[in-house]
């Protein structure tokens, strides 16, 4: 679908004023571009996989809103310009020049790709499908990934914590359950490390398509591997479909989901099986620890990368 994108050149100081004014005029949402670093609270709320490196803040902000392509918006834009001038009495709004361009839905989906570059974790190379293989380097495995619109490039600290633990605890022939599989990155790693089979679940149906695509990209057969849409916490039908007897369960989700999920996990594992959890912000660590111990697990180690934690436990 095509849209008209209107971008107001303003200041970081005026961001909230301009956004509020647009909301009062009926604009449901805006896109804000500036060089202000994200706060810790913002990062936790967004849980984004890739944080771009920004240049120094220059005080400039660009606020964009979108209107249907098939209409005359001059009357509305005149009202916007009038309200912007009224805001000058309260705040420095900058030039408030409005730049118009045409855009499509796919532009929003693809813009993040410029921030996703190849990287190595342990001795595994993870690269986007649109990049060439590096000319130098020896890797145990190479994983190509196209996350599409689902979470999971492997770049986020929580995913890297899980990959390290999979490298440490995975044995050839292990059966793996990937809860919250996203783009399938941890399932791909598991199979490359020698898993005999992988079962994945996710509450987002888009993840099923993304995972299947990434399996094909990496020349991995879907035969014997299964991916289900649903919530393992309370979906009894899904619990039956997932089955029992897993050697490793990996859950890279969020602490508030891991806590109610954990009591469900032992029924799907072999005795002595390994449970790897990540997506745990530092101040949630104790709450997750308690849930893990209360579910009968023995905690083997706590991993840390930045403000994120992983917990590895044994049934």
mmCIF file of C-alpha atoms in Angstrom, residues 21-297:
data_model
loop_
_atom_site.group_PDB
_atom_site.id
_atom_site.type_symbol
_atom_site.label_atom_id
_atom_site.label_comp_id
_atom_site.label_asym_id
_atom_site.label_seq_id
_atom_site.Cartn_x
_atom_site.Cartn_y
_atom_site.Cartn_z
ATOM 1 C CA UNK A 21 -0.425 18.594 18.433
ATOM 2 C CA UNK A 22 -0.583 15.994 15.658
ATOM 3 C CA UNK A 23 -2.441 13.610 17.977
ATOM 4 C CA UNK A 24 -5.027 16.305 18.676
ATOM 5 C CA UNK A 25 -5.505 16.694 14.924
ATOM 6 C CA UNK A 26 -6.248 12.958 14.609
ATOM 7 C CA UNK A 27 -2.847 11.481 13.698
ATOM 8 C CA UNK A 28 -2.764 8.127 15.499
ATOM 9 C CA UNK A 29 1.002 7.636 15.418
ATOM 10 C CA UNK A 30 4.206 9.356 14.368
ATOM 11 C CA UNK A 31 7.763 8.357 13.493
ATOM 12 C CA UNK A 32 10.462 10.349 15.317
ATOM 13 C CA UNK A 33 14.069 10.489 14.116
ATOM 14 C CA UNK A 34 16.758 12.131 16.234
ATOM 15 C CA UNK A 35 20.200 11.401 17.648
ATOM 16 C CA UNK A 36 19.118 11.191 21.278
ATOM 17 C CA UNK A 37 20.357 7.953 22.901
ATOM 18 C CA UNK A 38 17.680 5.546 24.122
ATOM 19 C CA UNK A 39 17.189 5.421 27.861
ATOM 20 C CA UNK A 40 17.385 2.107 29.701
ATOM 21 C CA UNK A 41 13.605 2.237 30.135
ATOM 22 C CA UNK A 42 13.100 2.753 26.389
ATOM 23 C CA UNK A 43 15.327 -0.229 25.557
ATOM 24 C CA UNK A 44 13.399 -2.491 27.931
ATOM 25 C CA UNK A 45 10.044 -1.438 26.486
ATOM 26 C CA UNK A 46 11.127 -1.806 22.877
ATOM 27 C CA UNK A 47 13.301 -4.913 23.266
ATOM 28 C CA UNK A 48 14.826 -4.233 19.884
ATOM 29 C CA UNK A 49 17.406 -6.489 18.373
ATOM 30 C CA UNK A 50 19.711 -3.948 16.788
ATOM 31 C CA UNK A 51 20.734 -0.611 18.287
ATOM 32 C CA UNK A 52 22.284 1.685 15.673
ATOM 33 C CA UNK A 53 25.357 3.727 16.570
ATOM 34 C CA UNK A 54 24.210 7.340 16.463
ATOM 35 C CA UNK A 55 26.231 10.497 15.838
ATOM 36 C CA UNK A 56 26.251 13.191 18.574
ATOM 37 C CA UNK A 57 22.914 14.847 19.311
ATOM 38 C CA UNK A 58 22.579 17.998 17.203
ATOM 39 C CA UNK A 59 19.231 19.088 18.630
ATOM 40 C CA UNK A 60 17.442 18.341 15.359
ATOM 41 C CA UNK A 61 14.382 16.091 15.162
ATOM 42 C CA UNK A 62 12.305 14.874 12.225
ATOM 43 C CA UNK A 63 8.719 13.916 12.966
ATOM 44 C CA UNK A 64 6.881 12.039 10.241
ATOM 45 C CA UNK A 65 3.225 11.192 9.852
ATOM 46 C CA UNK A 66 1.507 9.217 7.106
ATOM 47 C CA UNK A 67 -1.678 9.847 5.143
ATOM 48 C CA UNK A 68 -3.409 7.880 2.397
ATOM 49 C CA UNK A 69 -1.897 8.420 -1.021
ATOM 50 C CA UNK A 70 -5.273 8.858 -2.724
ATOM 51 C CA UNK A 71 -6.344 12.195 -1.319
ATOM 52 C CA UNK A 72 -5.768 15.955 -1.271
ATOM 53 C CA UNK A 73 -4.254 16.892 2.072
ATOM 54 C CA UNK A 74 -3.588 20.614 1.549
ATOM 55 C CA UNK A 75 -6.313 21.737 3.944
ATOM 56 C CA UNK A 76 -5.002 19.425 6.660
ATOM 57 C CA UNK A 77 -1.391 20.537 6.061
ATOM 58 C CA UNK A 78 -2.446 24.183 6.352
ATOM 59 C CA UNK A 79 -3.917 23.401 9.761
ATOM 60 C CA UNK A 80 -0.681 21.641 10.767
ATOM 61 C CA UNK A 81 1.415 24.655 9.707
ATOM 62 C CA UNK A 82 -0.869 26.997 11.618
ATOM 63 C CA UNK A 83 -0.588 24.925 14.802
ATOM 64 C CA UNK A 84 3.203 24.691 14.436
ATOM 65 C CA UNK A 85 3.440 28.474 14.326
ATOM 66 C CA UNK A 86 1.232 28.695 17.422
ATOM 67 C CA UNK A 87 3.699 26.411 19.240
ATOM 68 C CA UNK A 88 6.508 28.960 18.730
ATOM 69 C CA UNK A 89 5.137 30.910 21.676
ATOM 70 C CA UNK A 90 6.002 28.023 23.993
ATOM 71 C CA UNK A 91 9.016 26.239 22.548
ATOM 72 C CA UNK A 92 11.716 26.495 19.878
ATOM 73 C CA UNK A 93 10.168 24.479 17.055
ATOM 74 C CA UNK A 94 12.938 25.098 14.529
ATOM 75 C CA UNK A 95 12.250 25.608 10.829
ATOM 76 C CA UNK A 96 9.120 23.367 10.812
ATOM 77 C CA UNK A 97 9.613 22.844 7.096
ATOM 78 C CA UNK A 98 7.383 19.984 5.915
ATOM 79 C CA UNK A 99 8.917 17.588 3.397
ATOM 80 C CA UNK A 100 6.632 15.324 1.386
ATOM 81 C CA UNK A 101 7.457 11.975 -0.196
ATOM 82 C CA UNK A 102 5.728 8.770 -1.228
ATOM 83 C CA UNK A 103 6.441 5.567 0.655
ATOM 84 C CA UNK A 104 5.230 1.967 0.853
ATOM 85 C CA UNK A 105 4.731 -0.543 3.657
ATOM 86 C CA UNK A 106 7.768 -2.504 2.504
ATOM 87 C CA UNK A 107 9.996 0.539 3.121
ATOM 88 C CA UNK A 108 9.236 0.367 6.854
ATOM 89 C CA UNK A 109 9.910 -3.383 6.888
ATOM 90 C CA UNK A 110 13.289 -3.096 5.134
ATOM 91 C CA UNK A 111 14.821 0.066 6.637
ATOM 92 C CA UNK A 112 16.422 -1.772 9.592
ATOM 93 C CA UNK A 113 18.526 -3.941 7.270
ATOM 94 C CA UNK A 114 21.264 -1.322 6.978
ATOM 95 C CA UNK A 115 22.103 -1.941 10.667
ATOM 96 C CA UNK A 116 22.374 -5.756 10.449
ATOM 97 C CA UNK A 117 25.913 -6.835 9.548
ATOM 98 C CA UNK A 118 27.733 -10.177 9.706
ATOM 99 C CA UNK A 119 29.234 -11.060 13.079
ATOM 100 C CA UNK A 120 30.883 -14.005 14.824
ATOM 101 C CA UNK A 121 29.892 -15.528 18.160
ATOM 102 C CA UNK A 122 32.108 -18.306 19.458
ATOM 103 C CA UNK A 123 33.220 -19.779 16.102
ATOM 104 C CA UNK A 124 29.848 -19.411 14.374
ATOM 105 C CA UNK A 125 29.441 -16.807 11.634
ATOM 106 C CA UNK A 126 25.973 -15.291 11.453
ATOM 107 C CA UNK A 127 25.364 -13.260 8.333
ATOM 108 C CA UNK A 128 22.365 -11.626 6.670
ATOM 109 C CA UNK A 129 21.323 -13.225 3.411
ATOM 110 C CA UNK A 130 22.012 -10.029 1.480
ATOM 111 C CA UNK A 131 25.729 -9.859 2.448
ATOM 112 C CA UNK A 132 28.603 -11.699 0.774
ATOM 113 C CA UNK A 133 30.719 -14.204 2.706
ATOM 114 C CA UNK A 134 33.765 -12.598 4.331
ATOM 115 C CA UNK A 135 36.958 -13.389 2.435
ATOM 116 C CA UNK A 136 38.849 -14.293 5.611
ATOM 117 C CA UNK A 137 38.023 -16.438 8.625
ATOM 118 C CA UNK A 138 37.475 -20.068 9.556
ATOM 119 C CA UNK A 139 34.145 -20.959 11.106
ATOM 120 C CA UNK A 140 32.674 -24.134 12.524
ATOM 121 C CA UNK A 141 29.299 -23.145 11.096
ATOM 122 C CA UNK A 142 27.833 -20.424 8.932
ATOM 123 C CA UNK A 143 24.228 -19.374 9.466
ATOM 124 C CA UNK A 144 22.429 -17.131 7.018
ATOM 125 C CA UNK A 145 19.468 -15.283 8.429
ATOM 126 C CA UNK A 146 16.689 -13.094 7.098
ATOM 127 C CA UNK A 147 14.493 -12.211 10.075
ATOM 128 C CA UNK A 148 11.759 -10.696 7.909
ATOM 129 C CA UNK A 149 9.282 -9.078 10.296
ATOM 130 C CA UNK A 150 9.978 -11.498 13.159
ATOM 131 C CA UNK A 151 12.392 -11.044 16.046
ATOM 132 C CA UNK A 152 15.808 -12.610 15.823
ATOM 133 C CA UNK A 153 18.968 -11.595 13.987
ATOM 134 C CA UNK A 154 21.214 -13.105 16.648
ATOM 135 C CA UNK A 155 22.703 -9.667 17.294
ATOM 136 C CA UNK A 156 20.899 -9.000 20.560
ATOM 137 C CA UNK A 157 22.784 -9.774 23.787
ATOM 138 C CA UNK A 158 20.109 -12.225 24.933
ATOM 139 C CA UNK A 159 20.385 -14.305 21.762
ATOM 140 C CA UNK A 160 24.169 -14.352 22.001
ATOM 141 C CA UNK A 161 23.957 -15.561 25.603
ATOM 142 C CA UNK A 162 21.793 -18.475 24.429
ATOM 143 C CA UNK A 163 24.122 -19.330 21.559
ATOM 144 C CA UNK A 164 27.100 -19.517 23.930
ATOM 145 C CA UNK A 165 25.222 -21.912 26.201
ATOM 146 C CA UNK A 166 24.111 -24.061 23.282
ATOM 147 C CA UNK A 167 27.751 -24.307 22.182
ATOM 148 C CA UNK A 168 28.710 -25.362 25.701
ATOM 149 C CA UNK A 169 25.978 -27.869 26.524
ATOM 150 C CA UNK A 170 24.826 -29.240 23.172
ATOM 151 C CA UNK A 171 25.719 -32.856 22.353
ATOM 152 C CA UNK A 172 25.369 -34.466 18.912
ATOM 153 C CA UNK A 173 21.991 -36.137 18.629
ATOM 154 C CA UNK A 174 20.231 -33.986 21.242
ATOM 155 C CA UNK A 175 16.553 -33.170 20.767
ATOM 156 C CA UNK A 176 15.911 -29.450 21.220
ATOM 157 C CA UNK A 177 12.792 -27.473 22.089
ATOM 158 C CA UNK A 178 13.001 -23.774 21.131
ATOM 159 C CA UNK A 179 10.270 -21.812 22.934
ATOM 160 C CA UNK A 180 9.699 -18.415 21.357
ATOM 161 C CA UNK A 181 11.620 -19.348 18.228
ATOM 162 C CA UNK A 182 11.178 -16.009 16.424
ATOM 163 C CA UNK A 183 13.121 -16.153 13.152
ATOM 164 C CA UNK A 184 14.428 -19.612 14.104
ATOM 165 C CA UNK A 185 17.973 -18.447 14.854
ATOM 166 C CA UNK A 186 18.451 -20.730 17.896
ATOM 167 C CA UNK A 187 16.862 -23.659 16.095
ATOM 168 C CA UNK A 188 19.298 -23.148 13.214
ATOM 169 C CA UNK A 189 22.251 -22.974 15.609
ATOM 170 C CA UNK A 190 21.083 -26.149 17.351
ATOM 171 C CA UNK A 191 20.843 -28.086 14.094
ATOM 172 C CA UNK A 192 24.233 -26.810 12.934
ATOM 173 C CA UNK A 193 25.693 -27.957 16.273
ATOM 174 C CA UNK A 194 24.381 -31.472 15.718
ATOM 175 C CA UNK A 195 20.854 -31.645 17.126
ATOM 176 C CA UNK A 196 18.958 -34.647 15.790
ATOM 177 C CA UNK A 197 15.753 -32.603 15.663
ATOM 178 C CA UNK A 198 14.287 -29.280 16.736
ATOM 179 C CA UNK A 199 10.774 -28.321 17.754
ATOM 180 C CA UNK A 200 9.921 -24.637 17.937
ATOM 181 C CA UNK A 201 6.941 -22.664 19.200
ATOM 182 C CA UNK A 202 5.969 -19.001 18.978
ATOM 183 C CA UNK A 203 2.845 -16.971 19.658
ATOM 184 C CA UNK A 204 3.392 -14.950 16.457
ATOM 185 C CA UNK A 205 2.260 -16.785 13.294
ATOM 186 C CA UNK A 206 4.705 -14.724 11.200
ATOM 187 C CA UNK A 207 7.535 -16.567 12.947
ATOM 188 C CA UNK A 208 6.451 -19.868 11.424
ATOM 189 C CA UNK A 209 6.967 -18.509 7.916
ATOM 190 C CA UNK A 210 10.252 -16.791 8.828
ATOM 191 C CA UNK A 211 11.634 -19.956 10.427
ATOM 192 C CA UNK A 212 10.669 -22.134 7.455
ATOM 193 C CA UNK A 213 12.310 -19.651 5.086
ATOM 194 C CA UNK A 214 15.519 -19.570 7.134
ATOM 195 C CA UNK A 215 15.615 -23.362 7.314
ATOM 196 C CA UNK A 216 15.470 -23.458 3.508
ATOM 197 C CA UNK A 217 18.115 -20.718 3.152
ATOM 198 C CA UNK A 218 20.476 -22.794 5.315
ATOM 199 C CA UNK A 219 19.755 -26.018 3.394
ATOM 200 C CA UNK A 220 18.183 -27.639 6.458
ATOM 201 C CA UNK A 221 15.323 -30.046 5.935
ATOM 202 C CA UNK A 222 12.015 -29.567 7.715
ATOM 203 C CA UNK A 223 11.681 -33.348 7.865
ATOM 204 C CA UNK A 224 11.733 -34.390 11.507
ATOM 205 C CA UNK A 225 11.656 -30.752 12.659
ATOM 206 C CA UNK A 226 8.405 -29.135 13.712
ATOM 207 C CA UNK A 227 7.298 -25.560 14.407
ATOM 208 C CA UNK A 228 4.010 -24.679 16.058
ATOM 209 C CA UNK A 229 2.069 -21.461 16.481
ATOM 210 C CA UNK A 230 0.736 -21.106 20.013
ATOM 211 C CA UNK A 231 1.398 -20.413 23.682
ATOM 212 C CA UNK A 232 3.043 -23.348 25.450
ATOM 213 C CA UNK A 233 2.136 -21.937 28.866
ATOM 214 C CA UNK A 234 -1.580 -22.704 28.727
ATOM 215 C CA UNK A 235 -2.367 -24.383 25.400
ATOM 216 C CA UNK A 236 -2.902 -28.039 26.296
ATOM 217 C CA UNK A 237 -3.252 -29.107 22.667
ATOM 218 C CA UNK A 238 0.092 -27.478 21.866
ATOM 219 C CA UNK A 239 1.676 -29.143 24.883
ATOM 220 C CA UNK A 240 0.565 -32.539 23.527
ATOM 221 C CA UNK A 241 1.853 -31.726 20.033
ATOM 222 C CA UNK A 242 5.241 -30.615 21.368
ATOM 223 C CA UNK A 243 5.598 -33.858 23.309
ATOM 224 C CA UNK A 244 8.212 -34.994 25.807
ATOM 225 C CA UNK A 245 11.780 -36.211 26.103
ATOM 226 C CA UNK A 246 13.833 -33.159 25.089
ATOM 227 C CA UNK A 247 17.517 -33.003 25.976
ATOM 228 C CA UNK A 248 17.663 -29.215 25.737
ATOM 229 C CA UNK A 249 15.010 -26.532 26.063
ATOM 230 C CA UNK A 250 15.969 -22.977 25.127
ATOM 231 C CA UNK A 251 13.732 -19.983 25.831
ATOM 232 C CA UNK A 252 14.924 -16.556 24.741
ATOM 233 C CA UNK A 253 11.854 -14.558 25.668
ATOM 234 C CA UNK A 254 11.322 -12.118 28.548
ATOM 235 C CA UNK A 255 11.484 -12.690 32.288
ATOM 236 C CA UNK A 256 7.758 -12.057 32.757
ATOM 237 C CA UNK A 257 7.035 -14.891 30.311
ATOM 238 C CA UNK A 258 9.792 -17.227 31.504
ATOM 239 C CA UNK A 259 8.402 -17.175 35.053
ATOM 240 C CA UNK A 260 4.971 -18.711 34.202
ATOM 241 C CA UNK A 261 6.522 -20.852 31.446
ATOM 242 C CA UNK A 262 9.083 -22.589 33.669
ATOM 243 C CA UNK A 263 6.693 -24.843 35.652
ATOM 244 C CA UNK A 264 5.452 -26.240 32.314
ATOM 245 C CA UNK A 265 8.918 -27.120 30.992
ATOM 246 C CA UNK A 266 9.964 -30.131 33.136
ATOM 247 C CA UNK A 267 7.184 -32.294 31.725
ATOM 248 C CA UNK A 268 8.749 -31.916 28.260
ATOM 249 C CA UNK A 269 12.324 -32.779 29.315
ATOM 250 C CA UNK A 270 14.429 -35.818 30.026
ATOM 251 C CA UNK A 271 15.883 -36.175 33.479
ATOM 252 C CA UNK A 272 19.239 -34.417 33.392
ATOM 253 C CA UNK A 273 18.087 -32.227 30.497
ATOM 254 C CA UNK A 274 19.390 -28.677 30.154
ATOM 255 C CA UNK A 275 17.131 -25.621 30.323
ATOM 256 C CA UNK A 276 18.652 -22.416 28.866
ATOM 257 C CA UNK A 277 16.804 -19.147 29.489
ATOM 258 C CA UNK A 278 17.582 -15.598 28.397
ATOM 259 C CA UNK A 279 15.807 -12.294 27.828
ATOM 260 C CA UNK A 280 16.175 -11.623 31.561
ATOM 261 C CA UNK A 281 16.854 -7.971 32.413
ATOM 262 C CA UNK A 282 19.193 -7.711 35.422
ATOM 263 C CA UNK A 283 16.612 -6.601 37.999
ATOM 264 C CA UNK A 284 14.380 -9.583 37.121
ATOM 265 C CA UNK A 285 17.129 -12.152 37.739
ATOM 266 C CA UNK A 286 16.103 -13.083 41.281
ATOM 267 C CA UNK A 287 12.455 -13.587 40.329
ATOM 268 C CA UNK A 288 13.444 -15.947 37.510
ATOM 269 C CA UNK A 289 15.923 -17.778 39.756
ATOM 270 C CA UNK A 290 13.132 -18.458 42.238
ATOM 271 C CA UNK A 291 10.782 -19.737 39.519
ATOM 272 C CA UNK A 292 13.503 -22.064 38.225
ATOM 273 C CA UNK A 293 14.316 -23.507 41.650
ATOM 274 C CA UNK A 294 10.624 -23.798 42.578
ATOM 275 C CA UNK A 295 10.077 -25.862 39.400
ATOM 276 C CA UNK A 296 12.676 -28.372 40.612
ATOM 277 C CA UNK A 297 15.655 -27.333 38.493
#
